[in-house]
Coordinates of C-alpha atoms and ligand atoms in Angstrom, one line a residue:
X1 CA 182.5 213.9 48.7
X2 CA 185.2 215.0 51.0
X3 CA 184.4 214.7 54.8
X4 CA 184.8 217.1 57.5
X5 CA 184.4 216.4 61.1
X6 CA 184.7 219.0 63.7
X7 CA 184.1 219.1 67.4
X8 CA 183.8 221.6 70.3
X9 CA 184.9 221.0 73.9
X10 CA 182.2 219.4 76.0
X11 CA 181.1 222.1 78.5
X12 CA 180.9 221.5 82.3
X13 CA 177.2 221.5 83.4
X14 CA 177.9 223.0 86.8
X15 CA 176.5 226.4 85.5
X16 CA 174.7 227.8 82.6
X17 CA 176.6 228.7 79.4
X18 CA 178.1 232.2 79.0
X19 CA 179.3 234.2 76.1
X20 CA 182.7 232.2 76.0
X21 CA 180.9 229.0 75.4
X22 CA 178.5 230.6 72.8
X23 CA 181.8 231.9 71.2
X24 CA 183.3 228.5 70.6
X25 CA 180.1 227.0 69.2
X26 CA 179.5 229.9 66.9
X27 CA 182.9 229.7 65.3
X28 CA 182.4 225.9 65.0
X29 CA 179.1 226.4 63.5
X30 CA 180.4 229.0 61.0
X31 CA 183.2 226.5 59.8
X32 CA 180.7 223.6 59.6
X33 CA 178.2 225.8 57.6
X34 CA 181.2 227.0 55.2
X35 CA 182.3 223.5 54.8
X36 CA 179.0 222.3 53.9
X37 CA 178.7 225.3 51.3
X38 CA 181.9 224.1 49.9
X39 CA 180.4 220.7 49.2
X40 CA 181.9 218.7 52.0
X41 CA 180.0 216.2 54.1
X42 CA 180.2 217.5 57.6
X43 CA 179.7 216.0 61.1
X44 CA 179.6 218.5 63.8
X45 CA 179.8 217.3 67.4
X46 CA 179.2 219.2 70.7
X47 CA 177.7 218.3 74.1
X48 CA 178.1 218.3 77.8
X49 CA 180.9 217.2 80.5
X50 CA 178.8 215.8 83.2
X51 CA 181.2 214.3 85.6
X52 CA 183.4 215.5 88.5
X53 CA 183.1 216.8 92.0
X54 CA 182.3 220.4 91.1
X55 CA 178.9 219.3 89.3
X56 CA 177.8 217.4 92.3
X57 CA 178.9 220.4 94.7
X58 CA 176.9 222.8 92.3
X59 CA 173.9 220.6 92.5
X60 CA 174.3 220.5 96.4
X61 CA 174.5 224.4 96.5
X62 CA 171.4 224.6 94.3
X63 CA 169.7 222.2 96.7
X64 CA 168.7 219.8 94.1
X65 CA 169.7 216.2 93.4
X66 CA 172.7 215.8 91.0
X67 CA 170.7 214.2 88.2
X68 CA 168.0 216.7 88.2
X69 CA 170.5 219.6 88.2
X70 CA 172.3 218.2 85.2
X71 CA 169.2 217.5 83.2
X72 CA 168.1 221.3 83.9
X73 CA 171.6 222.6 82.8
X74 CA 171.7 220.3 79.7
X75 CA 168.5 221.8 78.6
X76 CA 169.8 225.3 78.9
X77 CA 172.8 224.5 76.7
X78 CA 170.5 222.7 74.2
X79 CA 168.2 225.7 74.2
X80 CA 171.0 228.0 73.6
X81 CA 172.4 226.2 70.7
X82 CA 169.0 225.9 69.0
X83 CA 168.4 229.6 69.5
X84 CA 171.9 230.5 68.1
X85 CA 171.3 228.3 65.1
X86 CA 173.9 225.9 65.9
X87 CA 173.8 223.2 63.5
X88 CA 175.3 220.1 65.4
X89 CA 174.7 216.7 64.1
X90 CA 175.1 215.1 67.6
X91 CA 174.9 216.5 71.1
X92 CA 176.9 214.1 73.2
X93 CA 176.7 213.7 77.0
X94 CA 179.3 211.8 78.9
X95 CA 176.7 210.3 81.1
X96 CA 175.4 208.4 78.0
X97 CA 175.8 204.5 78.4
X98 CA 177.6 204.0 75.1
X99 CA 180.4 206.7 76.1
X100 CA 180.6 205.1 79.6
X101 CA 181.3 201.8 77.9
X102 CA 183.9 203.3 75.5
X103 CA 185.8 204.9 78.6
X104 CA 185.8 201.7 80.6
X105 CA 186.9 199.6 77.5
X106 CA 189.9 201.9 76.8
X107 CA 191.0 201.7 80.3
X108 CA 191.0 198.1 80.2
X109 CA 192.7 198.1 76.8
X110 CA 195.4 200.2 78.3
X111 CA 195.8 198.3 81.3
X112 CA 196.2 195.1 79.2
X113 CA 198.8 196.8 77.3
X114 CA 200.7 197.7 80.5
X115 CA 200.1 201.4 80.2
X116 CA 198.3 201.7 83.4
X117 CA 199.7 201.1 87.0
X118 CA 198.8 201.6 90.6
X119 CA 200.9 204.1 92.7
X120 CA 201.0 206.5 95.4
X121 CA 199.8 210.1 94.2
X122 CA 201.3 213.0 96.1
X123 CA 200.3 216.5 94.7
X124 CA 197.9 219.3 94.4
X125 CA 194.5 219.1 93.1
X126 CA 192.0 222.1 92.3
X127 CA 188.4 221.0 92.3
X128 CA 186.9 223.8 90.3
X129 CA 189.5 223.5 87.5
X130 CA 189.5 219.6 87.8
X131 CA 193.3 219.8 87.5
X132 CA 196.3 218.5 89.0
X133 CA 199.4 220.8 89.6
X134 CA 202.9 220.1 90.8
X135 CA 204.2 221.7 94.1
X136 CA 206.4 224.1 91.8
X137 CA 203.5 225.3 89.9
X138 CA 201.4 225.9 92.9
X139 CA 204.3 227.9 94.7
X140 CA 205.1 229.9 91.6
X141 CA 201.4 230.9 91.2
X142 CA 200.7 231.3 94.8
X143 CA 197.6 228.8 94.6
X144 CA 196.0 227.2 91.6
X145 CA 197.8 228.4 88.4
X146 CA 194.4 228.6 86.7
X147 CA 192.1 230.1 89.0
X148 CA 194.3 231.3 91.7
X149 CA 192.4 229.7 94.4
X150 CA 194.1 228.0 97.5
X151 CA 194.6 224.4 96.8
X152 CA 195.4 221.4 99.2
X153 CA 198.0 218.8 99.0
X154 CA 196.7 215.5 98.8
X155 CA 198.4 211.9 99.1
X156 CA 196.6 208.8 98.1
X157 CA 196.7 205.6 96.0
X158 CA 195.7 206.0 92.5
X159 CA 196.0 204.7 89.1
X160 CA 198.3 206.3 86.6
X161 CA 198.3 206.3 82.8
X162 CA 202.0 206.2 81.2
X163 CA 202.1 209.4 79.5
X164 CA 205.7 209.7 80.0
X165 CA 206.5 206.8 77.9
X166 CA 205.0 208.6 74.9
X167 CA 206.9 211.9 75.3
X168 CA 209.5 211.2 72.5
X169 CA 206.7 210.1 70.2
X170 CA 204.8 213.3 71.0
X171 CA 207.6 215.5 70.5
X172 CA 208.4 214.0 67.0
X173 CA 204.8 214.1 66.1
X174 CA 204.3 217.7 66.9
X175 CA 207.5 218.4 65.0
X176 CA 206.5 216.5 61.8
X177 CA 203.0 217.9 61.9
X178 CA 203.0 221.6 62.0
X179 CA 199.4 221.9 61.4
X180 CA 198.4 219.8 64.5
X181 CA 198.2 222.7 66.7
X182 CA 197.0 226.1 65.6
X183 CA 197.5 229.0 65.7
X184 CA 201.2 229.2 65.4
X185 CA 201.5 230.9 68.8
X186 CA 199.9 227.8 70.6
X187 CA 202.0 225.4 68.7
X188 CA 205.0 227.4 69.9
X189 CA 203.7 227.4 73.4
X190 CA 203.4 223.5 73.3
X191 CA 206.7 222.9 71.8
X192 CA 208.3 225.1 74.5
X193 CA 206.4 223.4 77.2
X194 CA 207.7 220.1 76.0
X195 CA 211.2 221.2 75.6
X196 CA 211.3 222.4 79.2
X197 CA 209.3 219.8 81.0
X198 CA 209.4 216.1 81.1
X199 CA 206.0 214.6 80.7
X200 CA 204.8 212.8 84.1
X201 CA 202.5 210.0 84.1
X202 CA 198.8 211.1 84.5
X203 CA 196.6 210.1 87.4
X204 CA 193.4 208.8 85.9
X205 CA 191.6 207.6 88.9
X206 CA 189.8 209.3 91.7
X207 CA 188.9 207.5 95.1
X208 CA 185.2 207.3 95.7
X209 CA 185.4 208.5 99.1
X210 CA 186.6 211.8 97.8
X211 CA 185.1 212.1 94.2
X212 CA 181.9 210.2 93.9
X213 CA 180.5 211.6 90.8
X214 CA 182.1 209.9 87.9
X215 CA 182.3 206.7 85.6
X216 CA 183.3 203.7 87.7
X217 CA 186.9 202.8 87.3
X218 CA 186.8 199.5 85.6
X219 CA 189.8 198.0 87.3
X220 CA 188.9 198.8 90.9
X221 CA 185.3 199.6 92.2
X222 CA 186.8 202.0 94.8
X223 CA 187.5 204.6 92.2
X224 CA 186.0 206.8 89.5
X225 CA 187.7 207.9 86.2
X226 CA 189.4 211.1 86.1
X227 CA 186.8 213.5 84.5
X228 CA 189.4 214.7 81.7
X229 CA 190.2 211.2 80.7
X230 CA 186.5 210.3 80.3
X231 CA 185.5 213.6 78.7
X232 CA 188.2 213.5 76.1
X233 CA 187.2 210.1 74.8
X234 CA 183.8 211.6 73.7
X235 CA 185.6 213.0 70.4
X236 CA 185.8 209.2 69.3
X237 CA 182.8 207.8 71.1
X238 CA 180.7 210.5 69.5
X239 CA 181.5 209.1 66.0
X240 CA 181.0 205.4 66.5
X241 CA 184.3 204.3 68.3
X242 CA 183.3 201.0 70.1
X243 CA 179.8 201.0 68.7
X244 CA 179.9 201.4 64.9
X245 CA 183.1 200.6 63.1
X246 CA 182.0 202.0 59.6
X247 CA 180.9 205.2 61.2
X248 CA 184.0 205.7 63.0
X249 CA 186.2 204.9 59.8
X250 CA 184.3 207.4 57.9
X251 CA 184.7 210.3 60.3
X252 CA 187.8 209.9 62.2
X253 CA 190.6 211.5 62.5
X254 CA 188.7 214.7 63.4
X255 CA 189.6 217.4 60.9
X256 CA 189.5 220.3 63.4
X257 CA 188.8 220.4 67.1
X258 CA 188.0 223.7 68.3
X259 CA 188.8 224.7 72.0
X260 CA 189.7 227.6 74.1
X261 CA 193.4 228.2 75.0
X262 CA 192.7 227.2 78.6
X263 CA 192.4 223.7 77.6
X264 CA 195.4 223.5 75.3
X265 CA 197.5 221.2 77.1
X266 CA 194.7 218.6 77.6
X267 CA 194.2 218.7 74.0
X268 CA 197.6 219.0 72.5
X269 CA 199.6 216.8 74.9
X270 CA 197.3 214.4 76.8
X271 CA 194.8 213.6 74.0
X272 CA 197.1 212.7 71.3
X273 CA 199.0 210.4 73.7
X274 CA 195.8 208.8 74.8
X275 CA 194.9 208.1 71.1
X276 CA 198.5 206.8 70.3
X277 CA 198.2 204.4 73.1
X278 CA 194.9 203.2 71.9
X279 CA 196.6 202.7 68.4
X280 CA 194.3 205.6 67.0
X281 CA 195.5 208.3 64.8
X282 CA 195.6 211.8 66.4
X283 CA 193.1 214.5 64.9
X284 CA 194.4 216.6 62.1
X285 CA 194.2 219.9 64.0
X286 CA 193.6 221.2 67.5
X287 CA 192.5 224.9 67.2
X288 CA 192.8 227.0 70.3
X289 CA 191.0 230.2 70.2
X290 CA 191.6 233.2 72.4
X291 CA 189.4 234.6 75.3
X292 CA 186.6 237.1 75.5
X293 CA 187.6 239.5 78.3
X294 CA 186.0 242.4 80.1
X295 CA 188.4 245.0 80.9
X296 CA 191.4 242.6 80.5
X297 CA 189.9 239.9 82.6
X298 CA 188.7 236.6 81.2
X299 CA 185.1 236.2 81.2
X300 CA 184.4 233.0 83.4
X301 CA 182.1 231.5 86.0
X302 CA 184.9 231.8 88.7
X303 CA 185.6 235.4 88.0
X304 CA 181.8 236.2 88.2
X305 CA 181.8 238.4 85.1
X306 CA 179.8 236.5 82.8
X307 CA 177.6 237.8 80.0
X308 CA 174.6 235.6 79.3
X309 CA 174.0 235.0 75.7
X310 CA 170.4 234.1 76.0
X311 CA 169.7 237.4 77.5
X312 CA 171.8 239.3 75.0
X313 CA 170.1 237.6 72.2
X314 CA 166.8 238.9 73.4
X315 CA 168.2 242.3 73.0
X316 CA 170.0 242.1 69.7
X317 CA 168.9 238.9 68.1
X318 CA 170.9 235.7 67.5
X319 CA 172.4 236.5 64.0
X320 CA 173.6 240.0 65.2
X321 CA 175.3 238.2 68.1
X322 CA 176.9 235.8 65.9
X323 CA 177.9 238.6 63.6
X324 CA 179.6 240.5 66.4
X325 CA 181.5 237.5 67.7
X326 CA 182.7 236.5 64.3
X327 CA 183.5 239.9 63.0
X328 CA 185.0 241.5 66.2
X329 CA 188.2 239.3 66.8
X330 CA 190.6 237.2 64.7
X331 CA 190.1 233.7 66.1
X332 CA 193.3 233.1 67.8
X333 CA 193.4 236.5 69.6
X334 CA 191.6 237.6 72.8
X335 CA 188.8 240.0 72.3
X336 CA 187.3 242.7 74.5
X337 CA 183.5 242.6 75.1
X338 CA 181.7 245.7 75.7
X339 CA 178.1 246.9 75.0
X340 CA 179.6 249.9 73.0
X341 CA 181.6 247.5 70.9
X342 CA 178.3 245.5 70.0
X343 CA 176.3 248.7 69.4
X344 CA 179.0 250.0 67.0
X345 CA 179.2 246.9 65.0
X346 CA 175.6 246.5 64.5
X347 CA 174.7 250.1 63.8
X348 CA 177.5 250.6 61.3
X349 CA 178.0 247.4 59.4
X350 CA 174.3 245.8 59.8
X351 CA 171.9 248.7 60.1
X352 CA 173.8 251.3 58.0
X353 CA 175.8 249.4 55.4
X354 CA 173.7 246.3 54.8
X355 CA 170.3 246.9 56.2
X356 CA 169.9 250.2 54.2
X357 CA 171.0 248.7 51.0
X358 CA 168.5 246.1 51.2
X359 CA 165.8 248.5 52.2
X360 CA 166.6 251.0 49.5
X361 CA 166.7 248.3 46.9
X362 CA 163.4 246.7 47.9
X363 CA 161.8 250.1 48.0
X364 CA 162.9 251.0 44.6
X365 CA 161.8 247.6 43.3
X366 CA 158.3 248.3 44.8
X367 CA 158.2 251.9 43.8
X368 CA 159.5 251.5 40.1
X369 CA 158.2 248.0 39.3
X370 CA 155.6 247.0 41.5
X371 CA 158.0 244.5 43.4
X372 CA 158.7 242.5 40.2
X373 CA 161.7 243.0 38.2
X374 CA 162.1 240.9 35.1
X375 CA 165.5 239.8 33.7
X376 CA 166.6 242.4 31.2
X377 CA 167.2 240.9 27.9
X378 CA 170.4 242.8 27.4
X379 CA 171.8 242.6 30.9
X380 CA 175.5 242.9 31.5
X381 CA 177.2 242.7 34.8
X382 CA 178.2 246.3 35.6
X383 CA 182.0 246.9 35.4
X384 CA 181.9 247.9 39.3
X385 CA 180.4 244.6 40.1
X386 CA 182.8 242.4 38.0
X387 CA 185.3 241.7 40.9
X388 CA 182.3 240.3 43.1
X389 CA 180.1 238.4 40.9
X390 CA 180.4 234.8 39.8
X391 CA 183.7 233.2 40.1
X392 CA 185.2 236.4 40.9
X393 CA 188.0 237.9 43.0
X394 CA 185.6 238.0 45.9
X395 CA 185.0 234.5 45.8
X396 CA 188.7 233.6 45.7
X397 CA 189.5 236.0 48.6
X398 CA 186.5 234.7 50.5
X399 CA 187.5 231.0 50.1
X400 CA 191.1 231.7 51.1
X401 CA 190.0 233.6 54.3
X402 CA 187.4 231.1 55.2
X403 CA 189.8 228.1 54.6
X404 CA 192.2 229.9 57.0
X405 CA 189.3 230.5 59.4
X406 CA 190.0 234.3 59.2
X407 CA 186.3 235.1 59.6
X408 CA 186.8 238.9 59.9
X409 CA 188.8 239.0 56.7
X410 CA 186.2 237.1 54.8
X411 CA 183.4 239.4 56.2
X412 CA 185.4 242.4 55.2
X413 CA 185.6 241.2 51.6
X414 CA 181.8 240.7 51.4
X415 CA 181.3 244.1 52.9
X416 CA 183.5 245.5 50.2
X417 CA 180.9 244.5 47.7
X418 CA 178.1 245.9 49.8
X419 CA 179.8 249.3 50.1
X420 CA 180.4 249.3 46.2
X421 CA 176.5 248.7 45.7
X422 CA 175.6 251.4 48.1
X423 CA 178.0 253.7 46.1
X424 CA 176.4 252.3 42.8
X425 CA 173.1 253.6 44.0
X426 CA 174.5 257.1 44.6
X427 CA 176.4 257.1 41.4
X428 CA 173.5 255.9 39.1
X429 CA 171.0 258.2 40.5
X430 CA 168.0 256.0 39.9
X431 CA 165.6 258.9 40.9
X432 CA 166.8 260.7 37.7
X433 CA 166.4 257.6 35.7
X434 CA 162.9 257.4 36.8
X435 CA 162.1 261.0 36.2
X436 CA 163.6 260.5 32.8
X437 CA 161.5 257.4 32.2
X438 CA 164.7 255.2 31.3
X439 CA 162.8 252.1 32.4
X440 CA 165.3 249.8 30.6
X441 CA 168.3 251.4 32.5
X442 CA 166.4 251.3 35.6
X443 CA 165.5 247.7 35.2
X444 CA 169.2 246.7 34.5
X445 CA 170.2 248.8 37.5
X446 CA 167.9 247.1 39.9
X447 CA 168.5 243.7 38.6
X448 CA 172.2 244.1 39.2
X449 CA 171.5 245.1 42.7
X450 CA 169.0 242.2 43.6
X451 CA 171.4 239.7 42.0
X452 CA 174.3 241.4 44.1
X453 CA 172.2 241.1 47.4
X454 CA 171.4 237.5 46.5
X455 CA 175.1 236.7 46.1
X456 CA 175.9 238.3 49.3
X457 CA 173.2 236.3 51.1
X458 CA 175.1 233.1 50.0
X459 CA 178.4 234.5 51.5
X460 CA 176.8 235.4 54.7
X461 CA 175.0 232.1 55.2
X462 CA 177.6 230.6 57.5
X463 CA 177.8 233.8 59.7
X464 CA 174.1 234.7 59.7
X465 CA 171.9 231.7 58.5
X466 CA 168.5 233.0 59.4
X467 CA 169.3 236.3 57.9
X468 CA 170.6 234.8 54.8
X469 CA 167.3 232.8 54.4
X470 CA 165.2 235.8 55.0
X471 CA 167.0 238.0 52.7
X472 CA 166.6 235.4 50.0
X473 CA 162.8 235.2 50.9
X474 CA 162.5 239.0 50.5
X475 CA 164.0 238.7 47.0
X476 CA 161.4 236.1 46.2
X477 CA 164.1 233.2 46.1
X478 CA 164.4 230.2 48.3
X479 CA 167.6 229.4 50.2
X480 CA 167.5 225.8 50.3
X481 CA 169.9 224.9 53.2
X482 CA 170.5 221.6 52.0
X483 CA 171.4 222.7 48.3
X484 CA 173.0 226.0 49.0
X485 CA 176.5 225.9 47.4
X486 CA 179.4 228.4 46.9
X487 CA 179.9 227.1 43.4
X488 CA 179.1 230.3 41.9
X489 CA 179.6 229.4 38.3
X490 CA 176.7 227.0 38.9
X491 CA 174.7 229.1 41.0
X492 CA 175.4 232.0 38.7
X493 CA 173.9 230.2 35.8
X494 CA 170.8 230.0 38.0
X495 CA 170.6 233.6 37.2
X496 CA 170.4 233.1 33.4
X497 CA 167.6 230.9 33.8
X498 CA 165.6 232.9 36.5
X499 CA 163.4 235.4 34.9
X500 CA 162.3 237.7 37.7
X501 CA 162.9 238.7 41.3
X502 CA 159.4 239.1 43.0
X503 CA 160.3 240.9 46.2
X504 CA 158.4 241.0 49.5
X505 CA 159.6 243.5 51.9
X506 CA 159.7 242.1 55.4
X507 CA 160.5 243.7 58.8
X508 CA 163.7 245.7 58.9
X509 CA 166.5 243.1 59.1
X510 CA 168.7 244.9 61.5
X511 CA 167.1 247.6 63.6
X512 CA 169.4 250.2 65.0
X513 CA 170.4 249.9 68.5
X514 CA 169.5 253.0 70.6
X515 CA 173.0 254.0 72.1
X516 CA 171.4 255.3 75.3
Ligands
ME8_1 O1 186.9 223.1 79.9 N1 186.4 233.0 76.0 O2 184.7 222.9 80.1 P1 184.3 224.4 80.4 C1 186.2 232.4 75.1 N2 184.6 220.4 80.3 N3 186.0 230.9 75.2 C2 185.7 230.7 76.5 C3 185.7 231.5 77.5 C4 186.0 232.9 77.3 N4 186.1 233.9 78.3 N5 185.4 230.9 78.7 C5 185.1 229.5 78.2 C6 186.0 222.5 80.0 N6 185.2 229.5 76.9 C7 186.0 220.8 79.8 C8 186.2 220.6 78.5 S1 186.5 218.8 76.6 C9 186.8 217.2 76.3 C10 186.3 219.0 78.2 C11 185.1 228.3 76.1 O3 182.8 224.5 80.7 C12 186.3 227.8 75.6 O4 185.9 226.9 74.5 O5 185.1 225.1 81.4 C13 186.9 226.9 76.6 O6 188.0 225.9 76.3 C14 185.6 226.3 77.2 O7 184.6 227.2 77.0 C15 185.9 225.7 78.7 O8 184.4 225.1 79.0

């Protein structure tokens, strides 16, 4: 079985997660579920980044000790992922001992290799962004290039990692591996950056008198490890590097690492060089998605314009939120978040198109056949359904879009079938068939629709897993998460052996949202 290892960034625990964090984990989960459907063995890693001064400061501001503060925040993240049906296999925390050991061993290894040295550091450091900037960058931006805050110059002795030594290798690697950075716009951004800037060595220590919340620097007890150098290593420590050779061999290199475009350089420049220096292969792909914005401003803790996904889910439900996030924007692009946008999507696609279809079909099944439709002996796929059923055009188009991570396109194709089914009901006029007592035709008609809805429930599983399961339940089928597959020819055969749909109408799947 082919393996598929995917990761999300590790989120800082200085604040609760917002809709941007939810977005990264929802797209990752959709990819994870799709690959499982597609018969791959998947390992999905997410977690929390727990070091750095800003976390300690946040705890101080909250008036609690740092450990307690972190534990509380970690629970909020875990709770969110559970409620959003994120199917991660492992939730890594950078405070875990096995991870700390890996970070310290990596530094010792690099030091023995001659890739780490001590020198004076002079530069600009932004605590909220945990990032160093050069004088030119700060002057050009009039502050921190990331968050625009004022930042101070610091001069101190520190340990450096020889990033510059690998700049030639990195340029060649990126040139020879066009799939390493996606989408293309981000690939070009990194290539441009490397062409116009020479790589400077990376300062990977912080003196304890200034930054006390971090992993002890193994070469010098007066220092802690720079939080990014620590956090990036989670992607390998999380799959057994340093603890379980076989596990690491099985899963590494990561097939895809999802990040937001804000942390592109850390992942597309620093990270592959760290791995190269450690004699480890780089990940196959780093995918940098766009930002959710409100009125053209990035949603972020520092801007204070956050949307709380837990609150939003209470209003619209987890699957509707997942649908909105996945349907609304193509994943490399920025997207505009608005309540009107959510209401339109949910009312039109979910309540009108899909919810109504299911409601009508289940109603007819109850009314005409007492909630049990037996497989007609002479059933043929209606010609209108041929492009959508079994190993069809729909399946091919869906696979192509999903493999390209073009989630809106995949959903559009599936909705094409939903629309055809709604039209089929209008065209077939079942109320007339019922009046004329054409039970055979009515039975074939409903069988086709029930089978169509069952197929749709498989396709939407990566997007709305709970909804897919509850639709299957309403059709009297069981959608077994561990066995569900996109192998429609196999699955389709199930149809031939299944004798009936015994429906059980549940609560409306997608209640309309009142606009006011
Ligand atoms: O950067 N739109 O953590 P972080 C879309 N700990 N995605 C967004 C977003 C928005 N408006 N805002 C945040 C860190 N994100 C480091 C990572 S990895 C080894 C260490 C998402 O808590 C997006 O994935 O600041 C972004 O990259 C991430 O949250 C930043 O999370």
